[in-house]
XYZ file of C-alpha atoms in Angstrom:
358
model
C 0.000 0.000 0.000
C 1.344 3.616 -1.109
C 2.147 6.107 1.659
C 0.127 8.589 1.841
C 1.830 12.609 2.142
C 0.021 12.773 5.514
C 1.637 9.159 6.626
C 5.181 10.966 5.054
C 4.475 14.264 6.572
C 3.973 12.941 10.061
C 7.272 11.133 10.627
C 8.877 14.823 10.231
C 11.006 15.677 13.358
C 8.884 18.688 14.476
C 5.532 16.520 13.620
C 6.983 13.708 16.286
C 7.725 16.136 18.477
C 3.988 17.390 18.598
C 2.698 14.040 18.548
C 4.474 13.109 21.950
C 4.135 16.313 23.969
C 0.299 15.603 22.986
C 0.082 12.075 24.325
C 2.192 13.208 27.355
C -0.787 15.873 28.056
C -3.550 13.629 26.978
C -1.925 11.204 29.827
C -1.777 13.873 32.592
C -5.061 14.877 31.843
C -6.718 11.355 32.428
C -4.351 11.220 35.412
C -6.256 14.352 36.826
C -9.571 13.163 36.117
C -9.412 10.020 37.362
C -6.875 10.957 40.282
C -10.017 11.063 42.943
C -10.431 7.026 41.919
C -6.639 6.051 41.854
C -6.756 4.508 45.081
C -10.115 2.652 45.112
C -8.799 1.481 41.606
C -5.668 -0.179 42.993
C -7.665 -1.450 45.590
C -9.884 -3.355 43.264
C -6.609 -4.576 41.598
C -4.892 -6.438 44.635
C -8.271 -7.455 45.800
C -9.069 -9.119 42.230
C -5.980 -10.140 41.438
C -5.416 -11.934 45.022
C -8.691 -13.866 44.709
C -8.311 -14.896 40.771
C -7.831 -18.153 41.584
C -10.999 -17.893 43.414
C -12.419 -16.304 40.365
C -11.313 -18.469 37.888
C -13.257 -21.878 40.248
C -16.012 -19.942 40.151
C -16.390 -19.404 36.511
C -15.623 -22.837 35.948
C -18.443 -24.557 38.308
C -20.872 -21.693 36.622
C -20.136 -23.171 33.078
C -18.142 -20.220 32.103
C -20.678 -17.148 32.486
C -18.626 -14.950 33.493
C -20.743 -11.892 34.236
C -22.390 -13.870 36.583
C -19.264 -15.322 38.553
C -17.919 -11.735 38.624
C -20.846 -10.736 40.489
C -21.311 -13.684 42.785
C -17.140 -13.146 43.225
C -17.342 -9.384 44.194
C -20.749 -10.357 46.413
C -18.367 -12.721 48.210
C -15.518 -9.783 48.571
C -18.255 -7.339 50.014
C -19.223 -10.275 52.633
C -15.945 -11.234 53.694
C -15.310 -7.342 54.308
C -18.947 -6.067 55.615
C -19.196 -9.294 57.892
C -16.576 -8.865 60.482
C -17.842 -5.149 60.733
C -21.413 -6.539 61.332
C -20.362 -8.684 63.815
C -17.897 -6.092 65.720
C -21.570 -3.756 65.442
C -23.278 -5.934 67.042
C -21.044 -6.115 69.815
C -20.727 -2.586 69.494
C -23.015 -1.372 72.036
C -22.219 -3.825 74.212
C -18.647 -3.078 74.653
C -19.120 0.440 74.469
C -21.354 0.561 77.414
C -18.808 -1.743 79.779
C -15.863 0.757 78.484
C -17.400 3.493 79.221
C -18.675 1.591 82.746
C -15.065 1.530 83.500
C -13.596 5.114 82.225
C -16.522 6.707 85.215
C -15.574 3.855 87.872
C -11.644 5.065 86.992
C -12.764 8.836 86.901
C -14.695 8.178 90.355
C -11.988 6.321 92.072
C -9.094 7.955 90.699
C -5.587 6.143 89.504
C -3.443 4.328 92.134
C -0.962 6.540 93.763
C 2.151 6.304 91.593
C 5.197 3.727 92.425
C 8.159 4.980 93.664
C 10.474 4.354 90.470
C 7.977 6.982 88.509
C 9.754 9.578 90.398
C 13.315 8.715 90.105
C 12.875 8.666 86.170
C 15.580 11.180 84.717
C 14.500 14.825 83.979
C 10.771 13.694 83.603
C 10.018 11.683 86.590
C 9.054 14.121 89.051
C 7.045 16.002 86.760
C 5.027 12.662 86.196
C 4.770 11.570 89.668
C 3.575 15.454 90.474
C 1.288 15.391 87.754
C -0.037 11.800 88.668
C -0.411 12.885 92.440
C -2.711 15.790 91.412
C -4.970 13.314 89.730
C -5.297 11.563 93.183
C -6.623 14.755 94.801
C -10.644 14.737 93.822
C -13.143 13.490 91.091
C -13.428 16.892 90.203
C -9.703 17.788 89.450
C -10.290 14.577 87.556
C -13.631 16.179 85.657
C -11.341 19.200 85.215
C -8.540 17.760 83.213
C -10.807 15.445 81.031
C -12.407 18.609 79.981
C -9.303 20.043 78.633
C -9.446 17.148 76.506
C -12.340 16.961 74.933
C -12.038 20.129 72.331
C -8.993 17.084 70.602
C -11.180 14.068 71.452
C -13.791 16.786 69.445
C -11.087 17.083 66.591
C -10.315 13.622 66.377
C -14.222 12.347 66.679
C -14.485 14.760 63.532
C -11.546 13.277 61.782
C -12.463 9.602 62.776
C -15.683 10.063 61.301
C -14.778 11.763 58.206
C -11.829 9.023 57.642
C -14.212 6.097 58.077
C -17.058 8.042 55.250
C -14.068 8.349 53.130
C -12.670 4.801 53.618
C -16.242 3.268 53.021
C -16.938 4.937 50.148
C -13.385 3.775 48.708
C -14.255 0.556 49.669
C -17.809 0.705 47.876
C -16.478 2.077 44.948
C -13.699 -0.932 44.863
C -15.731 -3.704 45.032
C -17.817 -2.039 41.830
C -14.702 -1.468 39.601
C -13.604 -5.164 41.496
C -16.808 -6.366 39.405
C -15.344 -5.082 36.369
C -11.651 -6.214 36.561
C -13.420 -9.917 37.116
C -15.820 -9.648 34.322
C -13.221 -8.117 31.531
C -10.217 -9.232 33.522
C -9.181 -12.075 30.852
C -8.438 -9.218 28.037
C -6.914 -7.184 30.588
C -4.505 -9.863 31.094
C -3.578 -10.911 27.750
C -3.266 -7.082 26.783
C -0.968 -6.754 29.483
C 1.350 -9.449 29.029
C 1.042 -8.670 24.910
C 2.293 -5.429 25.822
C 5.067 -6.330 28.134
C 6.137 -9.173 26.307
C 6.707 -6.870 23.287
C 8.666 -4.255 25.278
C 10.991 -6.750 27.770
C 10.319 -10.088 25.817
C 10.368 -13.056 28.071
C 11.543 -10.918 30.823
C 8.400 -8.958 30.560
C 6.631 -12.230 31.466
C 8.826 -13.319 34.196
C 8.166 -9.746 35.941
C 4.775 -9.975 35.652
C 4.577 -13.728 37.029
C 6.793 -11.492 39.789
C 4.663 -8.809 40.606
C 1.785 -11.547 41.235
C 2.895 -13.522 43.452
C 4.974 -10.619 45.661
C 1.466 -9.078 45.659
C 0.028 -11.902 46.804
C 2.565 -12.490 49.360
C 2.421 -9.598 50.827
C -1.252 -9.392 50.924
C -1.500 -12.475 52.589
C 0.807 -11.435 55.168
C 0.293 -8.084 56.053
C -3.546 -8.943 56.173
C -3.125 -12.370 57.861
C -1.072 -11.573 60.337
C -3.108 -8.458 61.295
C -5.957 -10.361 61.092
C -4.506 -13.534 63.606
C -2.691 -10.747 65.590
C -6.372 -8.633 66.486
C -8.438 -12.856 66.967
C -5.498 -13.354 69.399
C -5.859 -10.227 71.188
C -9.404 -10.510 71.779
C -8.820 -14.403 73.249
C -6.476 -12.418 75.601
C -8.807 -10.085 76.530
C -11.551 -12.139 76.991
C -9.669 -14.853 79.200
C -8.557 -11.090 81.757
C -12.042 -10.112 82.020
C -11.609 -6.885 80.177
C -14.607 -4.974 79.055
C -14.746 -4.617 75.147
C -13.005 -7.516 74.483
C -14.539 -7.661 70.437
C -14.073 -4.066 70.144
C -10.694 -3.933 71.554
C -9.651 -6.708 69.199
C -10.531 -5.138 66.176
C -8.832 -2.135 67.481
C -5.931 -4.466 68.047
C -6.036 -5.511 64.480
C -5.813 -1.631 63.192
C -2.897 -1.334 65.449
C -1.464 -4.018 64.044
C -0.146 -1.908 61.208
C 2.022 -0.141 62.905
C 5.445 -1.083 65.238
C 4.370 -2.045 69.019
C 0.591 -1.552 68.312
C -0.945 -4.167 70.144
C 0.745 -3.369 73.305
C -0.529 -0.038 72.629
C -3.601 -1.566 73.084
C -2.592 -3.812 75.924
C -1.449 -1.165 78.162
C -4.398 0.529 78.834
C -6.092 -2.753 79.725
C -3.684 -3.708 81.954
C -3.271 -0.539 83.784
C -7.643 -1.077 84.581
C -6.903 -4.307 85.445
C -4.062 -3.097 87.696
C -6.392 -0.143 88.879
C -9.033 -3.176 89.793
C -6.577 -4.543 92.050
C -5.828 -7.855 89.293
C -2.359 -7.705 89.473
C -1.413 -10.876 88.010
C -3.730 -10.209 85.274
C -2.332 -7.036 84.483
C 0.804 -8.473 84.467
C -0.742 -11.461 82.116
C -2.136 -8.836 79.832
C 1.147 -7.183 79.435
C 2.734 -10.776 78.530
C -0.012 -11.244 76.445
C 1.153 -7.937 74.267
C 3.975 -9.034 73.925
C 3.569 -12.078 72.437
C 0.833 -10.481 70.317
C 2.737 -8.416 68.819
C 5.817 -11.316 68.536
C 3.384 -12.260 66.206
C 4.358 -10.035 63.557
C 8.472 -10.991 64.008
C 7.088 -14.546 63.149
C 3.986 -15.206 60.739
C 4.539 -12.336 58.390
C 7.690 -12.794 57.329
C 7.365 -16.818 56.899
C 4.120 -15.641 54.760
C 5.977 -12.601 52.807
C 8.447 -15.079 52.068
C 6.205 -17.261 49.707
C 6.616 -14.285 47.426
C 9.959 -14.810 45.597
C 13.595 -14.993 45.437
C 13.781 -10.994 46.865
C 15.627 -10.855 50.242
C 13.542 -10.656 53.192
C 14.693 -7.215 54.483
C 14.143 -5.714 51.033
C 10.695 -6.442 50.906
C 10.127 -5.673 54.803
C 11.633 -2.145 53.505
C 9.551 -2.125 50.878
C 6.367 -2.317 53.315
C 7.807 0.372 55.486
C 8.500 2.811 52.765
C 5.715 1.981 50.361
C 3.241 2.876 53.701
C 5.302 6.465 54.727
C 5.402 7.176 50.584
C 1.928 6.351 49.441
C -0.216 5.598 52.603
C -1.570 1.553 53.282
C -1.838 1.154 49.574
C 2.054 1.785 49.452
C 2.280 -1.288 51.784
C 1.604 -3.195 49.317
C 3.109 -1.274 46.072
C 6.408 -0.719 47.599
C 7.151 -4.149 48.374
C 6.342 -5.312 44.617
C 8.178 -2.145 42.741
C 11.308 -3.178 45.168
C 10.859 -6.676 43.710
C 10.431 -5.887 40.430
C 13.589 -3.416 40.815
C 15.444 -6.129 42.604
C 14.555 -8.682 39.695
C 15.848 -6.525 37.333
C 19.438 -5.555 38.892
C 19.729 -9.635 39.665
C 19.015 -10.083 35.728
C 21.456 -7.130 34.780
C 24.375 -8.939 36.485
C 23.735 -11.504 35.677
C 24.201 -10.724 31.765
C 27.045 -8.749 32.682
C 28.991 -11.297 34.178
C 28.128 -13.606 30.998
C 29.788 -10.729 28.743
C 32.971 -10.727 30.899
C 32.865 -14.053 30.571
C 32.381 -14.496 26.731
C-alpha cells in the first residue's frame, strides 16, 4: 500500500515532536480526572488479582458465564469485608457501654498513687509523679482535666468520622470497579502481558509472574497476620475479664499496622486491670502484648516469604516505605516495585557477568 503525504508528513522531526508532547498531556489529563479514583482502583486490583484463583473456580463450576461469577465473586468480597464489621456492630453497644462503665468507675476512684520508680525517672520523673499525684486529689480535678481534653477528642471524633465516610466509600467504589476487573479481567490480562512481552520479551513475562505472586505475598501477610494478631488479642482479653473484648480486638487488628501496636492496646487494659486490684492479670495482659505483637516478628515474614527470590529485608523495607510514601496502599506497592527493581538488577548482572565471561 502507497504512503500517503500525511503518513510521510507525520514522521517529520517537528511533527513527532507534537505528537508526543500531545500524548504526554492527553496522559496527565486522564491522570487528573481520574486521580479522585486512583486509590479505590488499585484497591480493586490487589483485591481481584489476590482472589483470581478464586475467580477463575467460580467461573468454571458456573459453566463459564462470566458476568455472573464476577458478580457472585465481588458479592463474596463485600461479605468477607462487611461481615466482620457486622459482627464487631453488634457487639458494638455492648462493649461500648462496659468501656465506658469503667472510664466513670476510673474517673470516680481515681488512679493508684504512683510507684516509687515513677519519680526517680531522669529529667521527667518528678514532673510525672507530680502530675499523677494531682490526679489523686478529687473526682473533680479529675472532671477538670478530662475537659481540657475533649475540644482534641472533638477534633479527632471529627476526623475519625470523616476518615471512616471516606474509607467506606473507597471501599464501595472498589468492590464495583472489582466487578469489572473480574468480568473483563481475561483481556486485561492478555493485553498486558502482549504489551510487556513486546517491550521486555520473556523478561516482561517473568516480571509480571513477579509482581503476582509478591502481591500476593504480601497481601497475605500483612492482612493475615493483622488479622490472627487482632483474633489473638481478643482471646487475651476475653480470658482477663476486660470490658470490650470484640471491640478492643478489632482495634488491636488496626494497630497491628504499625510497630508495638498491640501493646498499645494492651497497656491501657492492663493498667484497669491493675487499677481493679488484678495484678497478676495485668501483668498477664502485658505478657499477652507481647507475644501479640511477637506475632508479627514470626507469621509475616514466613508468609511474605512465599513471594519470591527478593531478600527478606528488602521487601520488609519495601512495606515500610511503600506505607510512609503512598499511605496503606504503598504497603503493598512498595514491596512489589522493590521486587520488580530487585529482579531486574539480579538479571542485569547476571548478563554482565556472561559478557565478561564471553
Amino acid at each position: 500500500m502507497a504512503e500517503t503525504p500525511i503518513d510521510r508528513e507525520i514522521r517529520t522531526p517537528i511533527e513527532l515532536w507534537i505528537a508526543g508532547a500531545g500524548a504526554i498531556l492527553l496522559g496527565l489529563l486522564c491522570l487528573l480526572v481520574l486521580r479522585p479514583f486512583i486509590s479505590a482502583a488499585l484497591w480493586a486490583v490487589i483485591l481481584s488479582f489476590t482472589t483470581w484463583p478464586m475467580f477463575l473456580r467460580l467461573e468454571e463450576l458456573l459453566g463459564g458465564r462470566r458476568t455472573l461469577s464476577a458478580l457472585i465473586a465481588t458479592l463474596l468480597l463485600a461479605a468477607i469485608i462487611v461481615v466482620p464489621v457486622a459482627i464487631l456492630g453488634a457487639t458494638l453497644a455492648d462493649n461500648v457501654s462496659s468501656l465506658v462503665t469503667a472510664g466513670q468507675r476510673l474517673i470516680q476512684q481515681g488512679p493508684p498513687s504512683p510507684p516509687d520508680w515513677v519519680a526517680v525517672i531522669p529529667l521527667l520523673g518528678s514532673h510525672v509523679a507530680d502530675y499523677w499525684n494531682y490526679l489523686n486529689e478529687s473526682s473533680s480535678v479529675r472532671l477538670q482535666e478530662l475537659a481540657r481534653l475533649l475540644p482534641a477528642a472533638k477534633t479527632i471524633a471529627i476526623w475519625g468520622g470523616g476518615a471512616l465516610a471516606a474509607g467506606t466509600f473507597q471501599i464501595a467504589l472498589s468492590l464495583l470497579i472489582a466487578f469489572f476487573f473480574y468480568r473483563d479481567g481475561h483481556a486485561a490480562a492478555d493485553q498486558l502481558q502482549g504489551a510487556l512481552h513486546r517491550i521486555a520479551g520473556e523478561r516482561g513475562d517473568r516480571l509480571l509472574e513477579l509482581a503476582g505472586a509478591t502481591i500476593r505475598a504480601v497481601v497475605y501477610g500483612v492482612l493475615g497476620t493483622a488479622l490472627l494478631q487482632g483474633v489473638v488479642a481478643a482471646i487475651g482479653f476475653a480470658i482477663a475479664r476486660v470490658p470490650g473484648s470484640v471491640s478492643l480486638g478489632f482495634v488491636t487488628f488496626v494497630m497491628s499496622f504499625i510497630p508495638a501496636g498491640p501493646l498499645i492496646v494492651a497497656a491501657p487494659a492492663a493498667f484497669w486491670l491493675y487499677r481493679q486490684g488484678s495484678i497478676a492479670w495485668a501483668v498477664f495482659m502485658i505478657a499477652w502484648g507481647l507475644m501479640v505483637g511477637m506475632l508479627d516478628n514470626v507469621v509475616k515474614p514466613l508468609l511474605i516469604s512465599r513471594g519470591g527470590s527478593t531478600p527478606m529485608i528488602l521487601v520488609m523495607l519495601g512495606v515500610l516505605g511503600g506505607a510512609l510514601a503512598f499511605g496503606v496502599i504503598g504497603m503493598f506497592l512498595g514491596p512489589t516495585l522493590v521486587a520488580l527493581g530487585y529482579n531486574l538488577f539480579e538479571q542485569w548482572a547476571v548478563s554482565a557477568g556472561d559478557v565478561r565471561q564471553g
